[in-house]
PDB file of C-alpha atoms in Angstrom:
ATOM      1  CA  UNK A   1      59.000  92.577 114.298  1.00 87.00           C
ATOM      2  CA  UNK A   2      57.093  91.132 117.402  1.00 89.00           C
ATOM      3  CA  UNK A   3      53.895  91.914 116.533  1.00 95.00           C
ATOM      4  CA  UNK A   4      52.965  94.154 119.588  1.00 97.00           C
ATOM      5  CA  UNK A   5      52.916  97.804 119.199  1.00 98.00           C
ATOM      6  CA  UNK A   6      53.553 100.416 121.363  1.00 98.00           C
ATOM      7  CA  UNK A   7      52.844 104.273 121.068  1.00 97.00           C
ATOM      8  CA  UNK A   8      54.531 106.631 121.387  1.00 97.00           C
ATOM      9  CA  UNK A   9      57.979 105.983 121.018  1.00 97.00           C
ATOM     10  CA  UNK A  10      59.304 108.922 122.812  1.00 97.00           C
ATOM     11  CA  UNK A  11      57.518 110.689 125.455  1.00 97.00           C
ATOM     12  CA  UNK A  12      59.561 113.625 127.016  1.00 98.00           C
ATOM     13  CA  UNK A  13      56.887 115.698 129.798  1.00 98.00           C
ATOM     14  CA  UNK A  14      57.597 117.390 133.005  1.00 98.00           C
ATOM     15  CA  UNK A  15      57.540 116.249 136.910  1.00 98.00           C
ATOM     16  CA  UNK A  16      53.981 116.466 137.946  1.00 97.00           C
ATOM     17  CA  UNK A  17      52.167 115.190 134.822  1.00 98.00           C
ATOM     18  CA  UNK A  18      50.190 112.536 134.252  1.00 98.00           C
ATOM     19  CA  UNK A  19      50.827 109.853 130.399  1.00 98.00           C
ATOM     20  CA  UNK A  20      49.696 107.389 129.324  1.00 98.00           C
ATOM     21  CA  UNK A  21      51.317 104.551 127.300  1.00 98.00           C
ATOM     22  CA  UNK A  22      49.227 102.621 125.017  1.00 98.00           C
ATOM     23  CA  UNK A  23      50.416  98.668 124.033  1.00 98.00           C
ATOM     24  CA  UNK A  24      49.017  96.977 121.222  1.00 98.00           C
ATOM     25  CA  UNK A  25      49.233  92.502 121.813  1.00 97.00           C
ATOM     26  CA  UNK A  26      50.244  90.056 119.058  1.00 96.00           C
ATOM     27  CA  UNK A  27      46.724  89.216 117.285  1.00 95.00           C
ATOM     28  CA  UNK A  28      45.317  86.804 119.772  1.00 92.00           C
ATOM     29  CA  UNK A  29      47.031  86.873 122.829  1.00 94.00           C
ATOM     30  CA  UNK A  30      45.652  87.383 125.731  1.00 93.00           C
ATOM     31  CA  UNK A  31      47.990  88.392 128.277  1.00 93.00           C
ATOM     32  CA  UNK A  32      49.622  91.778 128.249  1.00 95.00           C
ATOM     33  CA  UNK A  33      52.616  92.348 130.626  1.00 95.00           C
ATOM     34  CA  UNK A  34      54.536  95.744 131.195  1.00 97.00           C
ATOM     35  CA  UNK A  35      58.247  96.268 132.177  1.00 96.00           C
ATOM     36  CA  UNK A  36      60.530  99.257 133.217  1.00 97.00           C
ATOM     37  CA  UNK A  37      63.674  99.430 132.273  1.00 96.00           C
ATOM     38  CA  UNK A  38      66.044 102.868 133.598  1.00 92.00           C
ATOM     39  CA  UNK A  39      69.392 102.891 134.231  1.00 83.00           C
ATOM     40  CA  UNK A  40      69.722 101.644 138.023  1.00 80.00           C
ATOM     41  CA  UNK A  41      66.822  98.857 138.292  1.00 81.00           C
ATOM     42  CA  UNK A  42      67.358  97.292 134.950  1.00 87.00           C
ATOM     43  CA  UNK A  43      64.278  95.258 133.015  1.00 92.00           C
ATOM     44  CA  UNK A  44      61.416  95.154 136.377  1.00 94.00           C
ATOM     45  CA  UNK A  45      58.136  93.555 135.864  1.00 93.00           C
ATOM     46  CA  UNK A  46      55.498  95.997 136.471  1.00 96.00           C
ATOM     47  CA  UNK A  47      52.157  94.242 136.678  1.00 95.00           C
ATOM     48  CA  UNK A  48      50.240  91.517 134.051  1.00 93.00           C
ATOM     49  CA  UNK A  49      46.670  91.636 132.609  1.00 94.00           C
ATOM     50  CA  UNK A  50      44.747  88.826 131.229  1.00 92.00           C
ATOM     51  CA  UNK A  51      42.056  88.936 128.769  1.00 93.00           C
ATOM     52  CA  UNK A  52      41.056  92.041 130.711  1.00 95.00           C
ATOM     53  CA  UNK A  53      41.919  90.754 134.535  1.00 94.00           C
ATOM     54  CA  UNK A  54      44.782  91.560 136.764  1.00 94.00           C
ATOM     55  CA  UNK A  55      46.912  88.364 137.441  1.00 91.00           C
ATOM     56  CA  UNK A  56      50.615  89.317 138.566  1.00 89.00           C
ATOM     57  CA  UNK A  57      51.476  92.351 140.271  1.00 91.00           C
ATOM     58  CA  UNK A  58      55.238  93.706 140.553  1.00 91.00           C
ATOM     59  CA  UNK A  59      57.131  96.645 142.288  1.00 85.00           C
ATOM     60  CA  UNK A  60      54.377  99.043 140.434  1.00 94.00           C
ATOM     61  CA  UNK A  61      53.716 102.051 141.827  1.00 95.00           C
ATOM     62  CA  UNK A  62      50.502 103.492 143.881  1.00 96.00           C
ATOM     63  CA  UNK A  63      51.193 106.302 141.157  1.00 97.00           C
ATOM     64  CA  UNK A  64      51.252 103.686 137.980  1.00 97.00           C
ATOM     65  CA  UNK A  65      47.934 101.777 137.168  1.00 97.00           C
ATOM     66  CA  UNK A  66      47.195 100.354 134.175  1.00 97.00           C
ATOM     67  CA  UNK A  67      44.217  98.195 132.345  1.00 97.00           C
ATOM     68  CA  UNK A  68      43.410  96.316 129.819  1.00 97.00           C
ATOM     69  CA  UNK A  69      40.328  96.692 127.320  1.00 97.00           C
ATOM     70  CA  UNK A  70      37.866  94.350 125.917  1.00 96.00           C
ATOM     71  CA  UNK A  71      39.803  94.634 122.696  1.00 96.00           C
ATOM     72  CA  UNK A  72      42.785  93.298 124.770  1.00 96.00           C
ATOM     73  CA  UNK A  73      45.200  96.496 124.144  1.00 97.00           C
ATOM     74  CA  UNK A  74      46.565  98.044 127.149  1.00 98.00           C
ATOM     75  CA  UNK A  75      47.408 101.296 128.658  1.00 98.00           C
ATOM     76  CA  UNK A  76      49.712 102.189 131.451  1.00 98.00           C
ATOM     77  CA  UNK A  77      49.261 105.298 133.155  1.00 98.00           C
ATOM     78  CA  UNK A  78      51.876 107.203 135.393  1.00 98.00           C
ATOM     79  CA  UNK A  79      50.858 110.193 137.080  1.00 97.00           C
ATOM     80  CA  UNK A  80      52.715 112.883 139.640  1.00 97.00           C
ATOM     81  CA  UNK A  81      55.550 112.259 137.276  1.00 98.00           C
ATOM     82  CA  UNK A  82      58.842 112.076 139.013  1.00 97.00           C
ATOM     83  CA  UNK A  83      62.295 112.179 137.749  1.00 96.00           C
ATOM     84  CA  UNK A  84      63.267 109.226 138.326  1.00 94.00           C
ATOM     85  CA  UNK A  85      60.082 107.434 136.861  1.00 96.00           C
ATOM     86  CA  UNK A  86      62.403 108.441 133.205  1.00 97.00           C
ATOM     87  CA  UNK A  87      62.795 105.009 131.960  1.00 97.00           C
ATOM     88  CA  UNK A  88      62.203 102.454 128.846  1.00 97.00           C
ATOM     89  CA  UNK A  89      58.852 100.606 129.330  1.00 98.00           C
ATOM     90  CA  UNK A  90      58.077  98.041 127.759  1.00 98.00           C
ATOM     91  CA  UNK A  91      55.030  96.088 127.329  1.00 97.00           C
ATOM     92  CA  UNK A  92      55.182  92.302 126.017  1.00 96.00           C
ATOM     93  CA  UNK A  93      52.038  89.856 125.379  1.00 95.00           C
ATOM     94  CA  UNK A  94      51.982  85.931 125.426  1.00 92.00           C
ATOM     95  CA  UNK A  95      48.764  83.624 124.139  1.00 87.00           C
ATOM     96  CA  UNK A  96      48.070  82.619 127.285  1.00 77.00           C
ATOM     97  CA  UNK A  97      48.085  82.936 131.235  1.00 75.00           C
ATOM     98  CA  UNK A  98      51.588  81.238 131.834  1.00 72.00           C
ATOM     99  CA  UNK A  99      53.126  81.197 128.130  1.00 67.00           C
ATOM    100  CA  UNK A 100      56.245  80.444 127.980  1.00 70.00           C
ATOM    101  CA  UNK A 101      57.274  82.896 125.432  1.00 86.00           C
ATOM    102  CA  UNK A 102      56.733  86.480 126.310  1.00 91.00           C
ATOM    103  CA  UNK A 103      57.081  88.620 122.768  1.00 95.00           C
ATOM    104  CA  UNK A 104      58.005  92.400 123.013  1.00 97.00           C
ATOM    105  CA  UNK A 105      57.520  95.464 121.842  1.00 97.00           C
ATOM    106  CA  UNK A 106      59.988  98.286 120.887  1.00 97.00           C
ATOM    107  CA  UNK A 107      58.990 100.064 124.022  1.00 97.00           C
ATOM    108  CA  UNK A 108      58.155 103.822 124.966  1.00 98.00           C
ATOM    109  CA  UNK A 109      60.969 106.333 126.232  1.00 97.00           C
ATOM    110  CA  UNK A 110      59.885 108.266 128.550  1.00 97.00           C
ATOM    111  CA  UNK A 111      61.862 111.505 129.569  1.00 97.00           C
ATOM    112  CA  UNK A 112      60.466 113.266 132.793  1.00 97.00           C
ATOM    113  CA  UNK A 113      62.216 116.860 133.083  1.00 96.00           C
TER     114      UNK A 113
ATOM    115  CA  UNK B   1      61.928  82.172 141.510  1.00 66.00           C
ATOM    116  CA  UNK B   2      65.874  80.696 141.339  1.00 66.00           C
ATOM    117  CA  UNK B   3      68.568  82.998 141.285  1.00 89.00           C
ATOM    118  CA  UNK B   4      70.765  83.275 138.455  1.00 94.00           C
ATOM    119  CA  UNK B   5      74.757  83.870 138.174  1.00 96.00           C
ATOM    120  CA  UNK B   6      75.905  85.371 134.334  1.00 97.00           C
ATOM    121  CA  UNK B   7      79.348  86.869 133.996  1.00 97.00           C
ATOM    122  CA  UNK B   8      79.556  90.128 133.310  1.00 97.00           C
ATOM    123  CA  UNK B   9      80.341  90.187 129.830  1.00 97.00           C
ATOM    124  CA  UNK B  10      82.072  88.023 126.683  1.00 97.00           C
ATOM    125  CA  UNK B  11      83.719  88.185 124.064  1.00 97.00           C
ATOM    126  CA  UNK B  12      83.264  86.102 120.763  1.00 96.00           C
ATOM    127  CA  UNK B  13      84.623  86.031 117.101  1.00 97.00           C
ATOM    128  CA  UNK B  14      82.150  86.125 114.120  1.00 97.00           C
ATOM    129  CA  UNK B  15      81.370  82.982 112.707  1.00 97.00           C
ATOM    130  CA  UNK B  16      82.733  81.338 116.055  1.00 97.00           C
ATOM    131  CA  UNK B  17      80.788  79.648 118.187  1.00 97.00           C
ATOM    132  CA  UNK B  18      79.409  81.761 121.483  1.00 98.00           C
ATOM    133  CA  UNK B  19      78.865  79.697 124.505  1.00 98.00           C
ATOM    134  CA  UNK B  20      77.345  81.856 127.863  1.00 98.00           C
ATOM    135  CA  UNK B  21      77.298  80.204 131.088  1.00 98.00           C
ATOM    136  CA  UNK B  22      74.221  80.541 133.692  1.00 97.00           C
ATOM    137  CA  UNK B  23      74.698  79.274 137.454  1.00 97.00           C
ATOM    138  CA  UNK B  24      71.429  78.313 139.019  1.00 95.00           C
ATOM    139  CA  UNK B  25      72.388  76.038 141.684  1.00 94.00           C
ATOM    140  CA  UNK B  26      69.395  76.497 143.950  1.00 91.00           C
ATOM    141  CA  UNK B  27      66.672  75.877 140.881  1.00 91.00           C
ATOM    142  CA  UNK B  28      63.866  73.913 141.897  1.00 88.00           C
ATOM    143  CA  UNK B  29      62.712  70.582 139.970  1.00 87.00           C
ATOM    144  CA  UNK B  30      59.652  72.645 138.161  1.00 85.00           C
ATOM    145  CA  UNK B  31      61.401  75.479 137.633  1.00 88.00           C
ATOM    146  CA  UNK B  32      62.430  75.989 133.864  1.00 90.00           C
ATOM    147  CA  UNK B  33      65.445  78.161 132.129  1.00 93.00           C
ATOM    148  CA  UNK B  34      65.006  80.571 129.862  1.00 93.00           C
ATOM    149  CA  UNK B  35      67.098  82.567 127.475  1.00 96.00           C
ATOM    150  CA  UNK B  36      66.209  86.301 126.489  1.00 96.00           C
ATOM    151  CA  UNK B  37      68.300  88.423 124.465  1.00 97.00           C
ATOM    152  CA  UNK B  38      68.152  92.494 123.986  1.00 97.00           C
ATOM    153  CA  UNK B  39      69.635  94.123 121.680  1.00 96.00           C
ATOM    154  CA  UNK B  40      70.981  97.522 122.126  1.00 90.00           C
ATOM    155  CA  UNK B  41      67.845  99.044 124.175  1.00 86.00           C
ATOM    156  CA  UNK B  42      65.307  97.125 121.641  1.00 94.00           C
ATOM    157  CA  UNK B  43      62.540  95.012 123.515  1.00 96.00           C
ATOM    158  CA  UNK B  44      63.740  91.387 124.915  1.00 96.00           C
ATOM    159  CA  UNK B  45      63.798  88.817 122.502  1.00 96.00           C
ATOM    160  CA  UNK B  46      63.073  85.342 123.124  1.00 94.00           C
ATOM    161  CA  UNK B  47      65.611  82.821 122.152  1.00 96.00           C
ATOM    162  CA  UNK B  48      65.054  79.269 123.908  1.00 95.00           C
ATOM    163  CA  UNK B  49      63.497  77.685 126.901  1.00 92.00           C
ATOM    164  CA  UNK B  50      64.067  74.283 129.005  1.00 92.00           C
ATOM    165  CA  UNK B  51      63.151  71.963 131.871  1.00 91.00           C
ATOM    166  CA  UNK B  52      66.283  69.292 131.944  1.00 91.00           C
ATOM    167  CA  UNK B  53      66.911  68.171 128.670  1.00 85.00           C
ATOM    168  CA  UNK B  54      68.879  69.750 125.851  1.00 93.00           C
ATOM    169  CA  UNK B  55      67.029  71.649 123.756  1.00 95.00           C
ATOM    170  CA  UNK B  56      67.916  73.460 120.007  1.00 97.00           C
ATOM    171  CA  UNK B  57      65.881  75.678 117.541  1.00 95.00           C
ATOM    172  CA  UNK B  58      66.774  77.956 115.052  1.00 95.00           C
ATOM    173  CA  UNK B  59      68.684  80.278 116.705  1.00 94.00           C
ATOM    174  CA  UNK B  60      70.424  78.672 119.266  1.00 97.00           C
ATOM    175  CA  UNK B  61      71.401  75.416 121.623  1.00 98.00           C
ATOM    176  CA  UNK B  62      70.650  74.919 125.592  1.00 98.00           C
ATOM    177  CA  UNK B  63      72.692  72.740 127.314  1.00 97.00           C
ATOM    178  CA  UNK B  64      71.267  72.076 130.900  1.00 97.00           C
ATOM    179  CA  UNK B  65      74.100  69.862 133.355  1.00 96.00           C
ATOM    180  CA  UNK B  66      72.401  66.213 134.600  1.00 95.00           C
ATOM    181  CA  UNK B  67      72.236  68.433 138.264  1.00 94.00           C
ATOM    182  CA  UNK B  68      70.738  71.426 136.622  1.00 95.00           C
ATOM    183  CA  UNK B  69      72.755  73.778 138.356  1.00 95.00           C
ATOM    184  CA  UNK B  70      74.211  75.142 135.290  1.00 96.00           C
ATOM    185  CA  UNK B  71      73.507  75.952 131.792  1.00 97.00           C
ATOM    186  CA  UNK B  72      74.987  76.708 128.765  1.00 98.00           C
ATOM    187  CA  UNK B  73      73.459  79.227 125.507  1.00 98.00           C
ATOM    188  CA  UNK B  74      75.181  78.274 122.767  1.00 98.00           C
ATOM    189  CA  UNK B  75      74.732  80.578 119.434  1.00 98.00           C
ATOM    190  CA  UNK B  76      76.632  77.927 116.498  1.00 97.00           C
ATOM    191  CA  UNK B  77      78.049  80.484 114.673  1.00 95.00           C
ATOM    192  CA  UNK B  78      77.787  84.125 115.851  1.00 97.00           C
ATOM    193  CA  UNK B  79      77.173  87.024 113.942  1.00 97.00           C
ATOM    194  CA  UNK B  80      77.636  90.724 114.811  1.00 97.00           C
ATOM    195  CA  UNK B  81      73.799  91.372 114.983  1.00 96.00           C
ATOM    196  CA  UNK B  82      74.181  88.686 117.846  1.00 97.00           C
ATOM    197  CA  UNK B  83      76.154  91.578 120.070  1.00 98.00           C
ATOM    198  CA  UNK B  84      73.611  92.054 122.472  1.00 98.00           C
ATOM    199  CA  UNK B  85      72.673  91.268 126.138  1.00 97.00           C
ATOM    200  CA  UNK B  86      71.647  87.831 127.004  1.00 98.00           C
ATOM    201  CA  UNK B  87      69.568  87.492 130.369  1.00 97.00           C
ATOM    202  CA  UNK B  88      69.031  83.514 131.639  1.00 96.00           C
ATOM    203  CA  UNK B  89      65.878  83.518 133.545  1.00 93.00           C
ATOM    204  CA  UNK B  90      64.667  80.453 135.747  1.00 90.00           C
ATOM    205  CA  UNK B  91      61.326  80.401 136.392  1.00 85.00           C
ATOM    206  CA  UNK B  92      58.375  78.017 137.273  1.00 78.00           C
ATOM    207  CA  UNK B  93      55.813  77.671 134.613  1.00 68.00           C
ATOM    208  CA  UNK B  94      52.233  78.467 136.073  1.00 63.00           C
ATOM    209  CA  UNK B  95      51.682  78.892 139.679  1.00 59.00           C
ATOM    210  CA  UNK B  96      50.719  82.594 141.500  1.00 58.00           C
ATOM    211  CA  UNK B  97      54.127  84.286 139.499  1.00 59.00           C
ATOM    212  CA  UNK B  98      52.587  83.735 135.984  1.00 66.00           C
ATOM    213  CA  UNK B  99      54.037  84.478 133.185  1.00 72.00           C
ATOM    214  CA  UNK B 100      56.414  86.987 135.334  1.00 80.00           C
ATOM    215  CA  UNK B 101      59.435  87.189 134.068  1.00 86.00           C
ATOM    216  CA  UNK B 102      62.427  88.316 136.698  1.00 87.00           C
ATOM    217  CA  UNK B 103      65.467  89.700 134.792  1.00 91.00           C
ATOM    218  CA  UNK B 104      68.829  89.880 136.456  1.00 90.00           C
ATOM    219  CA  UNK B 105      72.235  92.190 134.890  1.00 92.00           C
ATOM    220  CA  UNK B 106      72.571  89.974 131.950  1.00 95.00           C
ATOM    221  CA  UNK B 107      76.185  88.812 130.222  1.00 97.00           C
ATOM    222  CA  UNK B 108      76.921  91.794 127.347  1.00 97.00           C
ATOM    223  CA  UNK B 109      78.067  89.965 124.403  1.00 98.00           C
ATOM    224  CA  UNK B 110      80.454  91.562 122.049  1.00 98.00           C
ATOM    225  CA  UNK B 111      80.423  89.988 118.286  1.00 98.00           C
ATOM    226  CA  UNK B 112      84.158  90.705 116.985  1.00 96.00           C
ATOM    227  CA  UNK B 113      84.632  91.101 113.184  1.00 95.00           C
TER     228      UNK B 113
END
């Protein structure tokens, strides 16, 4: 167990809708990082908060944003669902800005029919 | 960041030692390697981390050539719950990529009974 907690597990919706994921940190870190992982692209970094700023940005989306709240849990939303956005995500959290250990959570399937 | 080279996959008997290669010839003098291992669609795990010296914790060994080109994981006595895919990651610590991590295909290890 990583200590970071991410809800829900499965998420199946249909092309056009909107989720959101919702990531828990490890009690007092302060940056939160998300990752996709589908079939094709493999693990991709998606973007990084910390303590409630964006610091790193990755092949994200215009359709994915995501924040982070003053009580340092996260959310990722996706919206005009596609296909091919069905994927693992994960998000991961560190203590600090450059960490060098990144823990994980059990991630969030999400199945777009 | 440095590009990585992992074969494909390995094989390894239980309770034999498991040593995975990583080519990194064009790493850069602050650019560390990491280890990452995920289990069978779990979240990444960290395992181990290092600039140019050896390093060895709990779970495994990293042996890093004098050129750092190259490095070696090496898991003392492998388990089956070590079946899993290992990713090598070489990164620098801090400047505008964070705490980024770039994932490439991995090497799948196979635990044997």
């Amino acid at each position: 167990d990583s200590g970071v907690t991410q809800t829900p597990k499965h998420l199946i919706t249909a092309t056009g809708q909107r989720v959101t994921l919702r990531c828990s940190p490890r009690s007092g870190d302060l940056s939160v990082y998300w990752y996709q992982q589908s079939l094709d692209q493999g693990l991709q970094f998606l973007i990084q908060y910390y303590n409630g700023e964006e610091r790193a940005k990755g092949n994200i989306l215009e359709r994915f944003s995501a924040q982070q709240f003053p009580d340092l849990h996260s959310e990722l939303n996706l919206s005009s669902l596609e296909l091919g956005d069905s994927a693992l995500y994960f998000c991961a959290s560190s203590a600090t800005l450059v960490a060098d250990t990144q823990y994980f959570g059990p991630g969030t399937r999400l199945t777009v029919l | 960041d440095a590009k990585t080279t992992q074969p494909p996959s390995m094989d390894c008997a239980e309770g034999r030692a498991a040593n995975l290669p990583c080519n990194h010839s064009t790493i850069s003098g602050n650019e560390y390697v990491y280890w990452y291992r995920q289990i069978h669609s779990q979240g990444p795990q960290y395992i181990i981390h290092g600039l140019k010296n050896n390093e060895t914790n709990e779970m495994a060994s990293l042996i890093i050539t004098e050129d750092r080109k190259s490095s070696t994981l090496i898991l003392p006595h492998a388990t089956l719950r070590d079946t899993a895919v290992y990713y090598c990651i070489v990164r620098v610590a801090g400047g505008t990529s964070y705490g980024k991590l770039t994932f490439g295909q991995g090497t799948i290890l196979t635990v044997h009974p």
